[in-house]
mmCIF file with all atom_site columns, C-alpha atoms and ligand atoms in Angstrom:
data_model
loop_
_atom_site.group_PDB
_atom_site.id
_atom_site.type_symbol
_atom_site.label_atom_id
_atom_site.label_alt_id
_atom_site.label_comp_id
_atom_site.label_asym_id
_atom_site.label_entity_id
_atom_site.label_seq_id
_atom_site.pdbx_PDB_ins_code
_atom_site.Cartn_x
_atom_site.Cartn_y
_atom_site.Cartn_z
_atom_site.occupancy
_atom_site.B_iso_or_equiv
_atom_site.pdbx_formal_charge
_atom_site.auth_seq_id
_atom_site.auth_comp_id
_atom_site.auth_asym_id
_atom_site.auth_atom_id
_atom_site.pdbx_PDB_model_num
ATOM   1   C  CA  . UNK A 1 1  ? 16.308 -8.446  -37.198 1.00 0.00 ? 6   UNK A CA  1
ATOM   2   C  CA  . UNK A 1 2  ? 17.635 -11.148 -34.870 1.00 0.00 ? 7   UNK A CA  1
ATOM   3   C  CA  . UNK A 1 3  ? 14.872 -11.994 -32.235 1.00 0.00 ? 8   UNK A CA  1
ATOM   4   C  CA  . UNK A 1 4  ? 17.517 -14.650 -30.411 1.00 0.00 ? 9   UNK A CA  1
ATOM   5   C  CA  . UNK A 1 5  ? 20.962 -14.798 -30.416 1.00 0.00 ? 10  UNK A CA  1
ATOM   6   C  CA  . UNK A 1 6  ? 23.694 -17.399 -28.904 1.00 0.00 ? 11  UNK A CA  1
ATOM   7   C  CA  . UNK A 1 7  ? 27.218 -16.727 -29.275 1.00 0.00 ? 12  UNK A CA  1
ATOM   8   C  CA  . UNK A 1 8  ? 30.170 -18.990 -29.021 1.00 0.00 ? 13  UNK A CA  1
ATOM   9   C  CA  . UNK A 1 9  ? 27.666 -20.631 -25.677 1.00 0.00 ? 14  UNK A CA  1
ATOM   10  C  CA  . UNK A 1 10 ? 29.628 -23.322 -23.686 1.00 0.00 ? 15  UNK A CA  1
ATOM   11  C  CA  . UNK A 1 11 ? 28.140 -24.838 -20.614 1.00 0.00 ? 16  UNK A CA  1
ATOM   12  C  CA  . UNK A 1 12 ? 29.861 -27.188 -18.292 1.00 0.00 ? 17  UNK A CA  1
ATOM   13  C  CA  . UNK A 1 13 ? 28.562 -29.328 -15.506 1.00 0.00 ? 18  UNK A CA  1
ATOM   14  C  CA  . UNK A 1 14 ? 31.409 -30.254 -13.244 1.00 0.00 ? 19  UNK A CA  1
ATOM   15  C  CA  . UNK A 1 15 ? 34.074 -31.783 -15.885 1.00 0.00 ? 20  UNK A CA  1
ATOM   16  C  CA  . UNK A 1 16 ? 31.254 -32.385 -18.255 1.00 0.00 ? 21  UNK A CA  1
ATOM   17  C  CA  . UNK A 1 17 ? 31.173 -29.693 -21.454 1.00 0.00 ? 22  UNK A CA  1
ATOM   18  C  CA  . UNK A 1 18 ? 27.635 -30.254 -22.372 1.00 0.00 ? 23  UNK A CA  1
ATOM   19  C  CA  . UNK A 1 19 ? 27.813 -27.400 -24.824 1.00 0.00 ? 24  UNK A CA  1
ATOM   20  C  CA  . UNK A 1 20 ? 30.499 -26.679 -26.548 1.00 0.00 ? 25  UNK A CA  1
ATOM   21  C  CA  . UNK A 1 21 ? 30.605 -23.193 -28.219 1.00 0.00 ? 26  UNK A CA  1
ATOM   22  C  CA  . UNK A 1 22 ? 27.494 -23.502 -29.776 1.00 0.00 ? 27  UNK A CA  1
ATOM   23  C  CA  . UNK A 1 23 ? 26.059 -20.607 -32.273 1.00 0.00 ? 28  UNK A CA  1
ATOM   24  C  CA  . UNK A 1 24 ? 22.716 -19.762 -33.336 1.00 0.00 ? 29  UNK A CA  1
ATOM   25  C  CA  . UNK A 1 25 ? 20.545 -17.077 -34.363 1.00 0.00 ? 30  UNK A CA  1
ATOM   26  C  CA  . UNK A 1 26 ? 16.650 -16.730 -35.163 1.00 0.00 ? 31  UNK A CA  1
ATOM   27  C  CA  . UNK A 1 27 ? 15.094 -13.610 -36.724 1.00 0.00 ? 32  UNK A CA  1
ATOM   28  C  CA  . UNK A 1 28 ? 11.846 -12.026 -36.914 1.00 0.00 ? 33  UNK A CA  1
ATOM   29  C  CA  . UNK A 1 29 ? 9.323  -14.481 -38.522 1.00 0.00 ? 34  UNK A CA  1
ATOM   30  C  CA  . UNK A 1 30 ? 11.217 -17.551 -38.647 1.00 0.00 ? 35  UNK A CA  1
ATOM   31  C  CA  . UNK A 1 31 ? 10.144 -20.263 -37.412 1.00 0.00 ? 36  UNK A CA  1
ATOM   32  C  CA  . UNK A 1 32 ? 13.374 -22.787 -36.285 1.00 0.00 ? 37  UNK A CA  1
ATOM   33  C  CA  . UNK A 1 33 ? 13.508 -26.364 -36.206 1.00 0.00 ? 38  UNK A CA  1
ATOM   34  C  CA  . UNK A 1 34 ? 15.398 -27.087 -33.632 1.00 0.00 ? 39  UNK A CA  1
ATOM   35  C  CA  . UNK A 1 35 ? 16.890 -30.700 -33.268 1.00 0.00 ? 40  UNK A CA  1
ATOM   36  C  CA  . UNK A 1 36 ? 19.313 -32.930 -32.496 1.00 0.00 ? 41  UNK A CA  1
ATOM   37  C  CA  . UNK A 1 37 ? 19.772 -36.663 -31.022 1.00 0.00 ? 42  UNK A CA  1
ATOM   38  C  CA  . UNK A 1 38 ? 19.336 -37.664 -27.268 1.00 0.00 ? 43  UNK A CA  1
ATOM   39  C  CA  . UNK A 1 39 ? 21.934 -35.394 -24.677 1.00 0.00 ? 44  UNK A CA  1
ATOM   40  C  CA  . UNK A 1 40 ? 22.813 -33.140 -27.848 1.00 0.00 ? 45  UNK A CA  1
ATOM   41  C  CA  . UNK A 1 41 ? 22.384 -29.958 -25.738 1.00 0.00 ? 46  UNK A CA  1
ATOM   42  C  CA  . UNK A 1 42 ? 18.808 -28.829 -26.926 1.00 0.00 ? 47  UNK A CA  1
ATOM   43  C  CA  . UNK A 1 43 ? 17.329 -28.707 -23.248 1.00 0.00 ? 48  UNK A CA  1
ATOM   44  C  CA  . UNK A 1 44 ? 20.168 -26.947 -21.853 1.00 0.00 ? 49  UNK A CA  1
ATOM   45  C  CA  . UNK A 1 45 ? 20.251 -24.484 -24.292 1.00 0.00 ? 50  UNK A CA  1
ATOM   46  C  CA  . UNK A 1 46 ? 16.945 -23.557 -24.122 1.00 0.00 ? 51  UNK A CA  1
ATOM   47  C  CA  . UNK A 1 47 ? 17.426 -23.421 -20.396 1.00 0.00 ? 52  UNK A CA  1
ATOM   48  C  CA  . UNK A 1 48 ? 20.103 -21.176 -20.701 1.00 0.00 ? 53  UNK A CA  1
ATOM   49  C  CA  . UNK A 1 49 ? 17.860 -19.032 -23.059 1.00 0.00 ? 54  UNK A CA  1
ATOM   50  C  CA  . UNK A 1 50 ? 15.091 -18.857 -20.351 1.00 0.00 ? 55  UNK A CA  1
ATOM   51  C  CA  . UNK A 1 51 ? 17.748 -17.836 -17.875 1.00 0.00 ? 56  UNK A CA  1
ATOM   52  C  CA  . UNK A 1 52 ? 17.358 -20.532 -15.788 1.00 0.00 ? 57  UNK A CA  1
ATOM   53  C  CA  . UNK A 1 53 ? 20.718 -22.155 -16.521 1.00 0.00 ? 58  UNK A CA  1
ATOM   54  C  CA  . UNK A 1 54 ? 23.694 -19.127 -16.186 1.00 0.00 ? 59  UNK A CA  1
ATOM   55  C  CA  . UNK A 1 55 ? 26.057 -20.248 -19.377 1.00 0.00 ? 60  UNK A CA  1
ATOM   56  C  CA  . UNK A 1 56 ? 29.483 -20.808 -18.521 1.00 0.00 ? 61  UNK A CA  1
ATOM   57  C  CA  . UNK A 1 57 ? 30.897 -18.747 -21.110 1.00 0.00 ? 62  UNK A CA  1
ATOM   58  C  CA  . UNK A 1 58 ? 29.877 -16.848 -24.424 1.00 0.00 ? 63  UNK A CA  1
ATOM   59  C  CA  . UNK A 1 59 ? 26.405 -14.930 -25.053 1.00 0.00 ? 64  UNK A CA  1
ATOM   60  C  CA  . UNK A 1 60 ? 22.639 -15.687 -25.257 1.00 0.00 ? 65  UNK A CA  1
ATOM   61  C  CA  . UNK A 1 61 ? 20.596 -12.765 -26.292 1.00 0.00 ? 66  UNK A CA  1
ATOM   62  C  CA  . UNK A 1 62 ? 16.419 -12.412 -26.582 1.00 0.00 ? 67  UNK A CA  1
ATOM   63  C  CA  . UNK A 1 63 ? 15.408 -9.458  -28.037 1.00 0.00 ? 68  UNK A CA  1
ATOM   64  C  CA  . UNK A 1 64 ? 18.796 -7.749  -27.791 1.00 0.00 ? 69  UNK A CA  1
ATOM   65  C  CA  . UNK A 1 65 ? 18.305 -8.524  -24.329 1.00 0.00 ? 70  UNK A CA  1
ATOM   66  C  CA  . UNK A 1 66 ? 20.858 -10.598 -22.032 1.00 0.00 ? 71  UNK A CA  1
ATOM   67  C  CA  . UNK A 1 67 ? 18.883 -14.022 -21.075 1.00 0.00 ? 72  UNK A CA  1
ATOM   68  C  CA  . UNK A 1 68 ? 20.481 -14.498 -17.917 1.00 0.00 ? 73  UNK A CA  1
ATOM   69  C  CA  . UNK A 1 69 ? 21.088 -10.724 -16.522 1.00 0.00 ? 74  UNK A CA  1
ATOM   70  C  CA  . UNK A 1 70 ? 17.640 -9.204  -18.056 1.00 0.00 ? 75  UNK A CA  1
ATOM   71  C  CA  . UNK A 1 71 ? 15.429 -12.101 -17.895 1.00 0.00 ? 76  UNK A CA  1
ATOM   72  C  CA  . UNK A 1 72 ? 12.631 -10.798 -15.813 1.00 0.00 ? 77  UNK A CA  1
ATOM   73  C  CA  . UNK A 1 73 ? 12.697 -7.835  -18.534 1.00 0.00 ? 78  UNK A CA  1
ATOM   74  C  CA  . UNK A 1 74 ? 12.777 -10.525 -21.281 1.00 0.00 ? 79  UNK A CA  1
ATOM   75  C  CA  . UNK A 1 75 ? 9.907  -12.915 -19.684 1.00 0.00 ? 80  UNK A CA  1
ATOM   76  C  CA  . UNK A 1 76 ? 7.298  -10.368 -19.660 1.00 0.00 ? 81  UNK A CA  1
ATOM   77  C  CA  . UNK A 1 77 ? 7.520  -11.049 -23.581 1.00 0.00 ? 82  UNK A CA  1
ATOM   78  C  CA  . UNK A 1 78 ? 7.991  -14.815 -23.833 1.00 0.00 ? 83  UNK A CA  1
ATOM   79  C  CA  . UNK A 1 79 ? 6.111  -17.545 -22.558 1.00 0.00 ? 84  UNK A CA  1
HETATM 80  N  N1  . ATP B 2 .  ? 22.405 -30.729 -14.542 1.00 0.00 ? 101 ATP B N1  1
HETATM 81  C  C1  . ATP B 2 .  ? 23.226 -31.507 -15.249 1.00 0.00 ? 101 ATP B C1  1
HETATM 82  N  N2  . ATP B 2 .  ? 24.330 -32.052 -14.699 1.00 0.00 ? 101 ATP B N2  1
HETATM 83  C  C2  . ATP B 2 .  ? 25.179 -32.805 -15.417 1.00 0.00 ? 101 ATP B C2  1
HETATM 84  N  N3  . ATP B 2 .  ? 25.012 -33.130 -16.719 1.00 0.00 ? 101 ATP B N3  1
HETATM 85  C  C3  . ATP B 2 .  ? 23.930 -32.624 -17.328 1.00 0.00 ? 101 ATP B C3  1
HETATM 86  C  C4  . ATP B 2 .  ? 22.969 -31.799 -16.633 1.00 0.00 ? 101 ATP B C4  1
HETATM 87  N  N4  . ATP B 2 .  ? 21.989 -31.450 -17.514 1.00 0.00 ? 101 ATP B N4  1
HETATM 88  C  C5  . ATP B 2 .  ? 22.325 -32.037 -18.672 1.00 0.00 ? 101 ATP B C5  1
HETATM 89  N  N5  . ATP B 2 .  ? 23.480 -32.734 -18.580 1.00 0.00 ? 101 ATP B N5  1
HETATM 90  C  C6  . ATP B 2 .  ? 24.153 -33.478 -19.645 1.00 0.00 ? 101 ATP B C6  1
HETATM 91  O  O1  . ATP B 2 .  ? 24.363 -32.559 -20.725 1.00 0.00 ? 101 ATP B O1  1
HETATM 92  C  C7  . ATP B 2 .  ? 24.145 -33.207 -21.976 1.00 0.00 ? 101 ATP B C7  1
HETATM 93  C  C8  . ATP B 2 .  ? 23.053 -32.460 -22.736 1.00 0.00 ? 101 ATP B C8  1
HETATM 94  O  O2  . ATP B 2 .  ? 21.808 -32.720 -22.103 1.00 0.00 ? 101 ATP B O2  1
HETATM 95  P  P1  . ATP B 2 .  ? 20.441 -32.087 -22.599 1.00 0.00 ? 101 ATP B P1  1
HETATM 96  O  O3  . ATP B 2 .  ? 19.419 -32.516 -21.619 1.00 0.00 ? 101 ATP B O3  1
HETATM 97  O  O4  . ATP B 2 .  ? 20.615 -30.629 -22.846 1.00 0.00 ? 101 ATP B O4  1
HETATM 98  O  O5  . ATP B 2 .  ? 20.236 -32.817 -24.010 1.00 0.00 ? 101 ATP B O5  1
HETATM 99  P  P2  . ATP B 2 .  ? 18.949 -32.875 -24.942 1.00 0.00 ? 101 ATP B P2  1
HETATM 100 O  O6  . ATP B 2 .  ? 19.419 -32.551 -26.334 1.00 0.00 ? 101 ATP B O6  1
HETATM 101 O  O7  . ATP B 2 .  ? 17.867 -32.027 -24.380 1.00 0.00 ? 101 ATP B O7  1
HETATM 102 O  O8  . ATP B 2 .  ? 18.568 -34.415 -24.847 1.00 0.00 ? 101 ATP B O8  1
HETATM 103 P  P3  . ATP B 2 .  ? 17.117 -35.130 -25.010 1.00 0.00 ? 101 ATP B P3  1
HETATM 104 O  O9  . ATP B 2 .  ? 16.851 -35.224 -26.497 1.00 0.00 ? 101 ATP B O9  1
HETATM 105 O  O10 . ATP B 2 .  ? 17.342 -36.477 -24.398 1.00 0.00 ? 101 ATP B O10 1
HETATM 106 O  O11 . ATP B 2 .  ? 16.101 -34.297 -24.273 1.00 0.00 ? 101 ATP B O11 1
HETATM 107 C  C9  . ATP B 2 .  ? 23.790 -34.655 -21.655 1.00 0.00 ? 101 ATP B C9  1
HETATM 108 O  O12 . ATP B 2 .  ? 24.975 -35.429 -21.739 1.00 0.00 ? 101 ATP B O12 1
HETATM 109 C  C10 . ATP B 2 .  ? 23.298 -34.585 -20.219 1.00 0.00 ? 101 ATP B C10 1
HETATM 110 O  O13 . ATP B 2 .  ? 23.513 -35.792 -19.523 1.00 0.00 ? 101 ATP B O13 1
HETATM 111 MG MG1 . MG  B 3 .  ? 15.887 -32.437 -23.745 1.00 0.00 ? 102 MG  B MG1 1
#
């Protein structure tokens, strides 16, 4: 079962794509490394997965769960 999801995720800031159609998924009792060099996108991604960041265009799921429209529903589950 896939605990987080991210779909085809772009974010842009201004002109800037900082994320660029990114895909990833983690299911139940993985654990996922999750790396990259200096301004890859890792912050902003996870942003986006706490719903603090709104992507600009494709999907970020939690639990099935939208992480930017449901994430008071998905952060009484993740800390
Ligand atoms: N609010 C913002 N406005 C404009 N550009 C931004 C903003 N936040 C991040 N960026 C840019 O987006 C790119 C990705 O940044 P991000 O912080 O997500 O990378 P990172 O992988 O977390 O880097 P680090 O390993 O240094 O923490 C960088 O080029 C960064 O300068
Ligand atoms: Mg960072």
């Amino acid at each position: 079962m896939a605990i987080l999801k991210v779909n085809n995720v772009t974010k842009r800031f201004g002109h800037f794509t900082a994320l660029d159609g990114i895909n990833l998924e983690v299911n139940q009792g993985e654990v996922y490394g999750f790396i990259g060099p200096n301004g890859a996108g890792k912050t902003t991604t996870i942003r986006i997965l706490l719903g603090i960041l709104q992507a600009t265009s494709g999907s970020a799921q939690i639990f099935g769960m939208d992480a930017w429209r449901d994430a008071v529903e998905i952060h009484k589950r993740i800390a």
